[in-house]
PDB file of C-alpha atoms in Angstrom:
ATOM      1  CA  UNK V 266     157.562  35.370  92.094  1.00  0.00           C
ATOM      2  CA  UNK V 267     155.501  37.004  94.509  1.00  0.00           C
ATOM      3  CA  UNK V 268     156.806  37.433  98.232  1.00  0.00           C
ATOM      4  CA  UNK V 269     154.916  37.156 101.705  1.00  0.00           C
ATOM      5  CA  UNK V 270     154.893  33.577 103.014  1.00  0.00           C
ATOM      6  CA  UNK V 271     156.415  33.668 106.556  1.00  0.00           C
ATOM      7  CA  UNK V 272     158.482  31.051 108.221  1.00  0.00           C
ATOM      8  CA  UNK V 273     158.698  32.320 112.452  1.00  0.00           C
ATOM      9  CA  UNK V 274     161.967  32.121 113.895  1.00  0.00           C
ATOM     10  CA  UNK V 275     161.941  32.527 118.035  1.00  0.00           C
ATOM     11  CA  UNK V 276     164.337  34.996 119.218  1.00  0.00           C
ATOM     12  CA  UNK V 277     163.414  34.264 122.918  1.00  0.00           C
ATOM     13  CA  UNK V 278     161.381  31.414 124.462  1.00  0.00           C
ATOM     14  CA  UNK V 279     160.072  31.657 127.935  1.00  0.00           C
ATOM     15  CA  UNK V 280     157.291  29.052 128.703  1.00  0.00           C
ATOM     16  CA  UNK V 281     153.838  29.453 127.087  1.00  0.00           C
ATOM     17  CA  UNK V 282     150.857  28.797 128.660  1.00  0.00           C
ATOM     18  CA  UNK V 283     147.383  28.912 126.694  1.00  0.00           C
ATOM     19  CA  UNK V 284     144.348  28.654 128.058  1.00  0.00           C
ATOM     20  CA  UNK V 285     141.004  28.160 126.044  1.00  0.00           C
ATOM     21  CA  UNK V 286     138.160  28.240 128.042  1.00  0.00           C
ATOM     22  CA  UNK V 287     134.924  26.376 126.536  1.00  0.00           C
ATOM     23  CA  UNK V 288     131.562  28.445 125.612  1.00  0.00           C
ATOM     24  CA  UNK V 289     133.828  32.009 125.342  1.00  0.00           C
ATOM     25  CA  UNK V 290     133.991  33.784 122.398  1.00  0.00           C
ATOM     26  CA  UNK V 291     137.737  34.234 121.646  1.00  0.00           C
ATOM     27  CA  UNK V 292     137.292  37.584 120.307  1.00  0.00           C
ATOM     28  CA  UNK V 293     134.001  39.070 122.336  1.00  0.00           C
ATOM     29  CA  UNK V 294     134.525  41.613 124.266  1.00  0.00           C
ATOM     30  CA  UNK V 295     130.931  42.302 126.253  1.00  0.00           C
ATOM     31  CA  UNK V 296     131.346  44.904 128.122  1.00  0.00           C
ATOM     32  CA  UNK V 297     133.157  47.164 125.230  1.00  0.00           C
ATOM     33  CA  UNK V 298     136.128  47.695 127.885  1.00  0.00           C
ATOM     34  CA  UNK V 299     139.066  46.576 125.315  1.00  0.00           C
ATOM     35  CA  UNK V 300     139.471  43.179 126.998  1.00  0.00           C
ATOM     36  CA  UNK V 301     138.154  39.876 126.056  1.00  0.00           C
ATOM     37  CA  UNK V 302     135.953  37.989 128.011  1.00  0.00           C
ATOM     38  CA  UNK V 303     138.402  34.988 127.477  1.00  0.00           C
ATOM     39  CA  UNK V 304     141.260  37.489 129.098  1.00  0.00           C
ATOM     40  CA  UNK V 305     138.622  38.527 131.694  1.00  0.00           C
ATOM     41  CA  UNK V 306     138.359  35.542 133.179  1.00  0.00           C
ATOM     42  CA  UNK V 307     141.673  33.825 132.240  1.00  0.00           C
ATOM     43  CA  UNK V 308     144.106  36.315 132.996  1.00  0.00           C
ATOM     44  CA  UNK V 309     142.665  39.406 134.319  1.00  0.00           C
ATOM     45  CA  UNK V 310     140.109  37.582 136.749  1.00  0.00           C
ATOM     46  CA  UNK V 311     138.073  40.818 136.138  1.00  0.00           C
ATOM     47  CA  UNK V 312     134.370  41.002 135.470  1.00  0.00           C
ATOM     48  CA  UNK V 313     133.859  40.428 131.242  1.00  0.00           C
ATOM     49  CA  UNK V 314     130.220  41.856 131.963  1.00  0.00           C
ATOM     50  CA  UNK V 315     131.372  44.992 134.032  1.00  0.00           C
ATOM     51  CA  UNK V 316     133.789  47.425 131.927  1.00  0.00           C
ATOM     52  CA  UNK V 317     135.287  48.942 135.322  1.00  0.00           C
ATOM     53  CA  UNK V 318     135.865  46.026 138.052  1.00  0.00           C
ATOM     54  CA  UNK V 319     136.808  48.341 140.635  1.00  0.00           C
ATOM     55  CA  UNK V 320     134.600  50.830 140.375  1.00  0.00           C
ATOM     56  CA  UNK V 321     137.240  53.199 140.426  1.00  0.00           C
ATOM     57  CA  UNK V 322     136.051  55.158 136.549  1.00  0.00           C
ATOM     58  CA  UNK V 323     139.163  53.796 134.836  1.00  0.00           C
ATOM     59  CA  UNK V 324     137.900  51.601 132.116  1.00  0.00           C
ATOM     60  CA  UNK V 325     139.206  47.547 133.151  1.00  0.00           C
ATOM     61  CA  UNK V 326     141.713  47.924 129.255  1.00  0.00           C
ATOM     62  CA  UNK V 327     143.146  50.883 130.140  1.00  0.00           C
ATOM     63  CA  UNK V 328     144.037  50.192 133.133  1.00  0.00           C
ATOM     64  CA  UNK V 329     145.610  46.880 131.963  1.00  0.00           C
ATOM     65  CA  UNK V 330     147.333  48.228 128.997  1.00  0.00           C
ATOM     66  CA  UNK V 331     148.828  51.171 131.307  1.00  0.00           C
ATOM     67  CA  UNK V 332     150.178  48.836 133.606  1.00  0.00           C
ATOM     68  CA  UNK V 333     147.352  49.457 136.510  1.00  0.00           C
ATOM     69  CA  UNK V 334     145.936  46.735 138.602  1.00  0.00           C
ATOM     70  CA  UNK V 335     141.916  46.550 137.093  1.00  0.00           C
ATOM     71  CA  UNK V 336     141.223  44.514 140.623  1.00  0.00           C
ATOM     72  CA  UNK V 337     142.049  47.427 142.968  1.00  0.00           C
ATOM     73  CA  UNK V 338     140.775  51.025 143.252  1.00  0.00           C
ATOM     74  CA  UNK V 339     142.414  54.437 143.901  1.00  0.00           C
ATOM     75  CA  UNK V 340     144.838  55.023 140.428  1.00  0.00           C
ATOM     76  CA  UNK V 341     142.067  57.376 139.154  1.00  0.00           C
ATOM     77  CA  UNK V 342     143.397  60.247 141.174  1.00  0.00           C
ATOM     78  CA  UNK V 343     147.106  59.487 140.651  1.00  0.00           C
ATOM     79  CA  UNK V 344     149.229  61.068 137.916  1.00  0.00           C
ATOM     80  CA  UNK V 345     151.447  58.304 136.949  1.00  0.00           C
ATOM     81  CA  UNK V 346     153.411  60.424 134.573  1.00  0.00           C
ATOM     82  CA  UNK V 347     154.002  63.744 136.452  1.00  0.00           C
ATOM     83  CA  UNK V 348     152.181  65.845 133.466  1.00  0.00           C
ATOM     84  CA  UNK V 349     149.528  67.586 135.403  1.00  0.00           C
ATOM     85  CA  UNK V 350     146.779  64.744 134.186  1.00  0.00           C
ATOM     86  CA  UNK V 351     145.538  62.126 136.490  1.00  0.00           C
ATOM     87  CA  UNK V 352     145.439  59.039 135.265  1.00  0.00           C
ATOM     88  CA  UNK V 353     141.524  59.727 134.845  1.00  0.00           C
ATOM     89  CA  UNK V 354     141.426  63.201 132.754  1.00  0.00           C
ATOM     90  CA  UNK V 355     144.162  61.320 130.145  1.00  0.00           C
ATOM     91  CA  UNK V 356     141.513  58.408 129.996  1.00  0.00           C
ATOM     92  CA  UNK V 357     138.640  60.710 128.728  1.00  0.00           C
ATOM     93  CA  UNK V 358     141.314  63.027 126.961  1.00  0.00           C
ATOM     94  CA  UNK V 359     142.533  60.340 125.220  1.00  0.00           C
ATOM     95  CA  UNK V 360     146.202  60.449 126.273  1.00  0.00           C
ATOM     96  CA  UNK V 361     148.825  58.801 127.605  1.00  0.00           C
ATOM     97  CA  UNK V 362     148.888  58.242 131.160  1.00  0.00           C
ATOM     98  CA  UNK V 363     152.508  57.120 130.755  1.00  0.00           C
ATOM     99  CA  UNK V 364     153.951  59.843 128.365  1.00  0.00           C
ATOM    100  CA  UNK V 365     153.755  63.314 129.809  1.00  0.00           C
ATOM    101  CA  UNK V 366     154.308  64.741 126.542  1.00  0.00           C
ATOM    102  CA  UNK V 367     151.830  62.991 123.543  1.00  0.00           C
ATOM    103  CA  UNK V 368     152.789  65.073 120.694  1.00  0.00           C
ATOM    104  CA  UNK V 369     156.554  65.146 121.507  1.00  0.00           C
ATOM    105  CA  UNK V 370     156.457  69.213 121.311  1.00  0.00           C
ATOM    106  CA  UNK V 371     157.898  70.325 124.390  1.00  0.00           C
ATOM    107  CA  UNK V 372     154.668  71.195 126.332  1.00  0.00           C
ATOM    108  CA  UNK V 373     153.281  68.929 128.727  1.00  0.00           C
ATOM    109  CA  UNK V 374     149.987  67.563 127.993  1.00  0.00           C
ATOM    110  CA  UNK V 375     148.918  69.121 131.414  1.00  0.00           C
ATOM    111  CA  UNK V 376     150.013  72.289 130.935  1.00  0.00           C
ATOM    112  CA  UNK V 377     148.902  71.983 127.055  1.00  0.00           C
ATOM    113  CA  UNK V 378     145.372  71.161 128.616  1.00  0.00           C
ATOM    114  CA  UNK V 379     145.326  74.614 130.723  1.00  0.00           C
ATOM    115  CA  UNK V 380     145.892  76.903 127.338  1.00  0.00           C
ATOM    116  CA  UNK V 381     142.438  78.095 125.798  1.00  0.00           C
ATOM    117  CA  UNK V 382     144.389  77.578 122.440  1.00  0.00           C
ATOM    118  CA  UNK V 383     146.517  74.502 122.949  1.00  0.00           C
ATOM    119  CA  UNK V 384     146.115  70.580 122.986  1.00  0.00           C
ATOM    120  CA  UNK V 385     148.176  67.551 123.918  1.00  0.00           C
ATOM    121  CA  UNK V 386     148.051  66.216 119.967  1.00  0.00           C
ATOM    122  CA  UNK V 387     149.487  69.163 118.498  1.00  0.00           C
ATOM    123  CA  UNK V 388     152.793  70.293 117.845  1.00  0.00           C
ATOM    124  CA  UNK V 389     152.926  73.792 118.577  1.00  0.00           C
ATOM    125  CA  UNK V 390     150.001  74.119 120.618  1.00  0.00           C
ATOM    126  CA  UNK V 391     147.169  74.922 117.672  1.00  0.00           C
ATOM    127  CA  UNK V 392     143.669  73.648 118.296  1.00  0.00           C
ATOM    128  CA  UNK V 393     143.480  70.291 116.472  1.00  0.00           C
ATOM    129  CA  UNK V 394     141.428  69.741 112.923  1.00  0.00           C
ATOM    130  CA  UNK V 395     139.544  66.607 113.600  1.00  0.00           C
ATOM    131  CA  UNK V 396     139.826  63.639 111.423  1.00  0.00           C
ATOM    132  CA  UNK V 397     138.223  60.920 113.351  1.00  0.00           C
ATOM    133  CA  UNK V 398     135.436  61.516 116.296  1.00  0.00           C
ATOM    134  CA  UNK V 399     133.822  58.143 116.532  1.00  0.00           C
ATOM    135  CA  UNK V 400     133.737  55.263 118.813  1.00  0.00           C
ATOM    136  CA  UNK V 401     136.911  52.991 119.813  1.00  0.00           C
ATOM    137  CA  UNK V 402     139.246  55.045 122.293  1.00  0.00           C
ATOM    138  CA  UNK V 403     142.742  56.086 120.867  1.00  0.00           C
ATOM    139  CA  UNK V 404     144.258  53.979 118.460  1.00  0.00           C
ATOM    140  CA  UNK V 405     147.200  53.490 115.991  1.00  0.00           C
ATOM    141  CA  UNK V 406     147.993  56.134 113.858  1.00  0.00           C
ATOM    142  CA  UNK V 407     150.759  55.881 110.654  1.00  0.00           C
ATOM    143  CA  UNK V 408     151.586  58.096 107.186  1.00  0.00           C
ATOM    144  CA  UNK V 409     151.958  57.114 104.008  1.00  0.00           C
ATOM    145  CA  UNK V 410     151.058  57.750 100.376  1.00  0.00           C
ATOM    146  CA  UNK V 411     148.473  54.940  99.844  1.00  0.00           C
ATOM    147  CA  UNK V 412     147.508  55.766  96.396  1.00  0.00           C
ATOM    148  CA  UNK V 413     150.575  56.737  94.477  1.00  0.00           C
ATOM    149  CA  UNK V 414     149.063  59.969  94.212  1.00  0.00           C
ATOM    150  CA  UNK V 415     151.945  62.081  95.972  1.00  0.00           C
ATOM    151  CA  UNK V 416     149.644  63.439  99.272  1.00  0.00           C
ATOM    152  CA  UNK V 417     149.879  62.379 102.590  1.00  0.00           C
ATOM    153  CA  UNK V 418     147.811  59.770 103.914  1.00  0.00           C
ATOM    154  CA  UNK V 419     146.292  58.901 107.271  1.00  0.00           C
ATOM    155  CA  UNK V 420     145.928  55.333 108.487  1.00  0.00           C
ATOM    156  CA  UNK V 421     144.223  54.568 111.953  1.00  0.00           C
ATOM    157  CA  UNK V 422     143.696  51.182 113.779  1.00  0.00           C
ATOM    158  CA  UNK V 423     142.015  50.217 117.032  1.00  0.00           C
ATOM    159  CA  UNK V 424     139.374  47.615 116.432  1.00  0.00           C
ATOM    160  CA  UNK V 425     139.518  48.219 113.144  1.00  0.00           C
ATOM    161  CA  UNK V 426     141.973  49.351 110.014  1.00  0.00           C
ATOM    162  CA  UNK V 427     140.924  52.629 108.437  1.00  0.00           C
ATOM    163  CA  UNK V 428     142.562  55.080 106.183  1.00  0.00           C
ATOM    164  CA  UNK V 429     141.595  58.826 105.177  1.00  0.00           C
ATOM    165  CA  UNK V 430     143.087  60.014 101.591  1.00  0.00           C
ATOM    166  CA  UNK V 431     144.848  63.334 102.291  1.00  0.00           C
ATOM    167  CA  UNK V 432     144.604  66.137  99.787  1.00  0.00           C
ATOM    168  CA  UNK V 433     148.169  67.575 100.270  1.00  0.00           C
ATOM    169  CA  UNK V 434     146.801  70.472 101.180  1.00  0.00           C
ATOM    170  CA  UNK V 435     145.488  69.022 104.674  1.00  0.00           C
ATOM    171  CA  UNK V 436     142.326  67.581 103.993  1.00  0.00           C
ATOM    172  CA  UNK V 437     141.407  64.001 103.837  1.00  0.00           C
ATOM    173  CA  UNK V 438     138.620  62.045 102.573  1.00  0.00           C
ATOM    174  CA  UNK V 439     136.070  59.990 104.470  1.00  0.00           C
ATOM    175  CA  UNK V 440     136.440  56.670 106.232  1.00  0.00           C
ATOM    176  CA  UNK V 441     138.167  53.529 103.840  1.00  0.00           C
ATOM    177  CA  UNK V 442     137.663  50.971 106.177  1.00  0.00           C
ATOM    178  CA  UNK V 443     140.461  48.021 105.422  1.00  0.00           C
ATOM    179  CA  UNK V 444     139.342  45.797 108.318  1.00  0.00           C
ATOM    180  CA  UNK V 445     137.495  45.277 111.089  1.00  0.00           C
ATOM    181  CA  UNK V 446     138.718  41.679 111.799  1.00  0.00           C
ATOM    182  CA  UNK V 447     140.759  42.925 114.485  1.00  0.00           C
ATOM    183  CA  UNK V 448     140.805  43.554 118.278  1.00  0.00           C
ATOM    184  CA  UNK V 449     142.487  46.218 119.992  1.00  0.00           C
ATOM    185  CA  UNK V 450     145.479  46.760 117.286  1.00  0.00           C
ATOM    186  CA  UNK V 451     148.456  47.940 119.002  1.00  0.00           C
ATOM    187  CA  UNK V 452     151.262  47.601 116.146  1.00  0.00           C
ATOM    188  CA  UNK V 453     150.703  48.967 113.245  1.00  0.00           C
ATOM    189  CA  UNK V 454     153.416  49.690 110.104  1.00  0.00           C
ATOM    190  CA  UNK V 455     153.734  50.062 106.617  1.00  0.00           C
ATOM    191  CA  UNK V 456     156.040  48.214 104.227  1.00  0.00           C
ATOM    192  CA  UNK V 457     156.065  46.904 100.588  1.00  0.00           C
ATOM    193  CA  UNK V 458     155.858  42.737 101.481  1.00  0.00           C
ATOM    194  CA  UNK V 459     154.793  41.522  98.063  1.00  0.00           C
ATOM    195  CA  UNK V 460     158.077  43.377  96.048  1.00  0.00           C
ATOM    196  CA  UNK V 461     155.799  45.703  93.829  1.00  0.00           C
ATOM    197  CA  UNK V 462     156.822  48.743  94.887  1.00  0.00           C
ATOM    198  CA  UNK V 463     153.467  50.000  96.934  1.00  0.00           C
ATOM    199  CA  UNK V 464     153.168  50.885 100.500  1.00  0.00           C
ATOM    200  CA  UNK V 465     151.027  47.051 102.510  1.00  0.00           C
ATOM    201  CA  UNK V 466     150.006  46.831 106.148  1.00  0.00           C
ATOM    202  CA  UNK V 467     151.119  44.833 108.913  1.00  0.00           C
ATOM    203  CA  UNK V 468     149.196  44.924 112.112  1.00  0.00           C
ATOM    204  CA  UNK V 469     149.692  43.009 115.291  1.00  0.00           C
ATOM    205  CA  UNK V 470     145.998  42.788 117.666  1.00  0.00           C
ATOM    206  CA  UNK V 471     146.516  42.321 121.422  1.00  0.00           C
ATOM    207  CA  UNK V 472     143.148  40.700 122.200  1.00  0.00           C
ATOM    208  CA  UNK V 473     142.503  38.240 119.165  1.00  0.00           C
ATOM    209  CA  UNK V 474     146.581  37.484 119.133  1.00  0.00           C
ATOM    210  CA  UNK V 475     146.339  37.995 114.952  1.00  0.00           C
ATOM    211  CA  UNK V 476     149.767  39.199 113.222  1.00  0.00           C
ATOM    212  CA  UNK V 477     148.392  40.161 109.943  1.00  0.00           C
ATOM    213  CA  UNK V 478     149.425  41.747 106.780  1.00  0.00           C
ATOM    214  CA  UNK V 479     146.834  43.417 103.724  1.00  0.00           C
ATOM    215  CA  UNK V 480     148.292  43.678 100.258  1.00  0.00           C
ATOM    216  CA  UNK V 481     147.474  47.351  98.693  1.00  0.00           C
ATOM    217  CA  UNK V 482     147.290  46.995  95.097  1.00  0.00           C
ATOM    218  CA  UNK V 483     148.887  50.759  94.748  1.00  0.00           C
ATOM    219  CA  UNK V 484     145.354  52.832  94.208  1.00  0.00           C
ATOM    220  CA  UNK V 485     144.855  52.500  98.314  1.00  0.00           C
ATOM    221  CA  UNK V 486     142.437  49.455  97.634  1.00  0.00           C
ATOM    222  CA  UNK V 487     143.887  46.740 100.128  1.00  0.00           C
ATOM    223  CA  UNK V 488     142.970  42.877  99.974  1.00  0.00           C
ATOM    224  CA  UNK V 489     141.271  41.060 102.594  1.00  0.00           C
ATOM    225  CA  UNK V 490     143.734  40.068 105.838  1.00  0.00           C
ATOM    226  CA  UNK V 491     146.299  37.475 105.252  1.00  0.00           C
ATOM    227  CA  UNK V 492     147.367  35.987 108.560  1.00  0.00           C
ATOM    228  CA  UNK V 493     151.152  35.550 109.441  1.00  0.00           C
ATOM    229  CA  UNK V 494     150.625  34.121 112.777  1.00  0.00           C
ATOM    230  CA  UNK V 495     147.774  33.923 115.394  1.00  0.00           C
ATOM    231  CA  UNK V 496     150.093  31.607 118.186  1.00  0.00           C
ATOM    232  CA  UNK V 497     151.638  34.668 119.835  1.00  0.00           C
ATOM    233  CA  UNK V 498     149.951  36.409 122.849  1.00  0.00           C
ATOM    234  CA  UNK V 499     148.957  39.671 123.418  1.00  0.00           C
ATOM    235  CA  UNK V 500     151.092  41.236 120.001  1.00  0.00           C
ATOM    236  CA  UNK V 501     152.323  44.779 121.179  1.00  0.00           C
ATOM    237  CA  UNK V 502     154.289  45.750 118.273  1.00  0.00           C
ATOM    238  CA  UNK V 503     155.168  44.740 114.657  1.00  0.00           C
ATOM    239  CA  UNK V 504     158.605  46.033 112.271  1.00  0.00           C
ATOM    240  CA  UNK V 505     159.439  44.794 108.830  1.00  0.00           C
ATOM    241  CA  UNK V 506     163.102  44.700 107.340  1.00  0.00           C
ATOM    242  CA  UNK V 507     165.395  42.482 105.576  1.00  0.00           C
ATOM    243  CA  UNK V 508     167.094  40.362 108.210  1.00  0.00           C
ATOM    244  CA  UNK V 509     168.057  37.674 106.220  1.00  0.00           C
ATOM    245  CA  UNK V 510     169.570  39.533 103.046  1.00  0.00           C
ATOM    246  CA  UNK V 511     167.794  38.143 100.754  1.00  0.00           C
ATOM    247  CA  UNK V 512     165.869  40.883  99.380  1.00  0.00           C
ATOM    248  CA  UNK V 513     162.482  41.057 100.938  1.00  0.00           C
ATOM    249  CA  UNK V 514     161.229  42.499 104.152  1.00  0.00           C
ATOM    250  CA  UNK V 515     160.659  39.860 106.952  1.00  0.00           C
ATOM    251  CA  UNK V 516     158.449  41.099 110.006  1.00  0.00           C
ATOM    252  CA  UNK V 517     159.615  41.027 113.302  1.00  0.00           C
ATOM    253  CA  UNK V 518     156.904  41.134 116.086  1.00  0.00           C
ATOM    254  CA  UNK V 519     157.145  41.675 119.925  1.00  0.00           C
ATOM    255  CA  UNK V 520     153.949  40.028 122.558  1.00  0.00           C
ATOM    256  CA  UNK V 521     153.409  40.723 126.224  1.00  0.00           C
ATOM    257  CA  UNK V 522     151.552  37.616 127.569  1.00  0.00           C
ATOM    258  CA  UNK V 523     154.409  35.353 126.038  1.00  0.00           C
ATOM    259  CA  UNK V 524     157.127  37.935 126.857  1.00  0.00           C
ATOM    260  CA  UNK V 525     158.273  36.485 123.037  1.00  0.00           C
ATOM    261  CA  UNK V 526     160.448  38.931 120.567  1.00  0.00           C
ATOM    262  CA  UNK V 527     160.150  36.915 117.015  1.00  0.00           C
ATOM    263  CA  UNK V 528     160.777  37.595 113.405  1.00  0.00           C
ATOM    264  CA  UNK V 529     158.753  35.714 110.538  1.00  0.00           C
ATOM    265  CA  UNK V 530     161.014  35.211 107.359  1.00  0.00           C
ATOM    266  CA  UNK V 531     159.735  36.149 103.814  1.00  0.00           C
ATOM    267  CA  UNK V 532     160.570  33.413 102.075  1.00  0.00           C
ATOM    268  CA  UNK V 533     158.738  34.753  98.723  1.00  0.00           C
ATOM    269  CA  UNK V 534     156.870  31.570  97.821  1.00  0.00           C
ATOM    270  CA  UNK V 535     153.095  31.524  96.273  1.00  0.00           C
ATOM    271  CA  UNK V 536     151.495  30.312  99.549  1.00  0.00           C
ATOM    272  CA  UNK V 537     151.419  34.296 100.598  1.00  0.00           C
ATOM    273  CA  UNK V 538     150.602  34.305 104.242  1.00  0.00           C
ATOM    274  CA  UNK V 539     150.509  31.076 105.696  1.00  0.00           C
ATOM    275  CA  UNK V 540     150.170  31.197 109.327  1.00  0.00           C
ATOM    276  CA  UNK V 541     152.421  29.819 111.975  1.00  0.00           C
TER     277      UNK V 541
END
C-alpha cells in the first residue's frame, strides 16, 4: 500500500474571498517583481507592468512579503530591523530586512557587512563558497541526503525546486532541477510521504497557491509534482508529521491571504495526491 493521498482538515476558518479576474494569467508575473499580475491588480492594486510602484528602488514582492506598503514611498532608507542595513542594502544583499541576524551567529548582518572578511550567511564570519549565483532573489534552502549516498545535500526553491549533490567533503554538483512549476516557494521541507524509507519534498508557492509534494525514488531522481491542494491562498509554510497516529506523515500547511492553518491527512490510498 503506498501512502500520499490527502484528505484537508481546517484548523481555522475565517471567510475566503477569491477573485479570478478574466484574460490574467494566474501564474504570470510580467514585470519579474515576485507578484502576479492577478495579485497586482486584485490585491496589491500595484502596477503588474512596473516591478517598483512607488518608485522608491524596493522591488513591489519584497516589499509585500516584508510587510511594506508597495503603494507608498520612503521604506528604502529605513532599517526595519535595527541591524545596520536599510531596508534597501538587505534587498540587493539578499537578506532579511526583518531578521537582524541571517545566519543566527551572533553578528549582525550590518556589522557582518562592515568586516573585509565576514558575511551575513556565514556562521563565523568566513567569506561564503558560492553554490548558486543565478537569477530569482533569495529562496528556500533545506539539507538532506537525497541519494542514500551518506553526504550532505543542498536543496533550494524560489521559482523553482533545485538540488546540488554534496560531496561530504563540501562540494556539490551542478544544478538538478526538480521543478519549475512553481511561483515564489516559501515552504519548503523534507519528509518520507510514500513509507519507503527515502527523504520526498513538500513545497507550499505563495503566488500560484500550489501545496505540492515530489516522490524521490532514493537515487535523488524525484517524480513530476503531485498536487495536495491548490484552494489555499498565499501558502507561507508547509510541516509533515503523524497527527493522526496512524503511521504516516500528514502535512500541515499555514497561508496568509486566507489567514488559514490546515493539515491534509495521509490516508495511504493509491490515488497519491489528489488535490483538495
Amino acid at each position: 500500500m503506498k501512502h500520499g493521498s490527502f484528505v484537508p482538515f481546517l484548523v481555522a476558518l475565517p471567510a475566503l474571498v477569491l477573485l479570478i479576474l478574466p484574460g490574467q494569467a494566474f501564474a504570470q508575473d510580467s514585470d519579474g517583481d515576485g507578484l502576479t499580475d492577478a495579485d497586482e491588480i486584485a490585491i496589491h492594486l500595484t502596477d503588474p507592468n512596473n516591478p517598483d510602484t512607488d518608485g522608491d528602488r524596493l522591488l513591489d514582492g519584497f516589499e509585500v512579503f516584508a510587510g511594506f506598503d508597495p503603494l507608498v514611498a520612503g521604506e528604502a532608507l529605513l532599517d526595519a530591523d535595527a541591524d545596520g542595513l536599510n531596508n534597501l542594502a538587505e534587498q540587493n544583499g539578499g537578506t532579511d530586512p526583518l531578521d537582524e541576524d541571517c545566519d543566527d551567529d551572533g553578528l549582525e548582518d550590518g556589522e557582518e557587512r562592515l568586516r573585509a572578511q565576514s558575511h551575513p550567511f556565514t556562521i563565523g564570519g568566513k567569506l561564503p563558497t558560492a553554490i548558486y549565483t543565478g537569477p530569482g532573489g533569495p529562496g528556500r534552502v533545506r539539507v538532506a541526503d537525497l541519494n542514500a549516498d551518506g553526504a550532505a545535500d543542498l536543496i533550494f526553491a524560489h521559482n523553482q525546486i533545485s538540488w546540488y549533490a554534496g560531496d561530504g567533503a563540501g562540494g556539490f554538483s551542478a544544478e538538478q532541477i526538480i521543478t519549475t512549476d512553481v511561483l515564489f516557494v516559501r515552504g519548503l521541507y523534507v519528509v518520507d510521504l510514500d513509507g519507503d524509507l527515502d527523504p520526498d519534498l513538500i513545497s507550499a508557492s505563495y503566488e500560484d497557491d500550489k501545496i505540492a509534494w515530489y516522490v524521490n525514488d532514493g537515487s535523488g531522481n524525484f517524480g513530476p509534482q503531485i498536487m495536495i491542494s491548490n484552494t489555499k491562498d498565499g501558502p507561507l509554510d508547509v510541516f509533515a508529521a503523524d497527527l493522526d497516529a496512524d503511521g504516516d506523515a500528514d502535512v500541515l500547511s499555514t497561508s496568509r491571504q486566507d489567514d488559514d492553518l490546515v493539515w491534509f491527512e495521509n490516508d495511504g490510498s493509491e490515488n497519491t495526491g489528489r488535490s483538495s
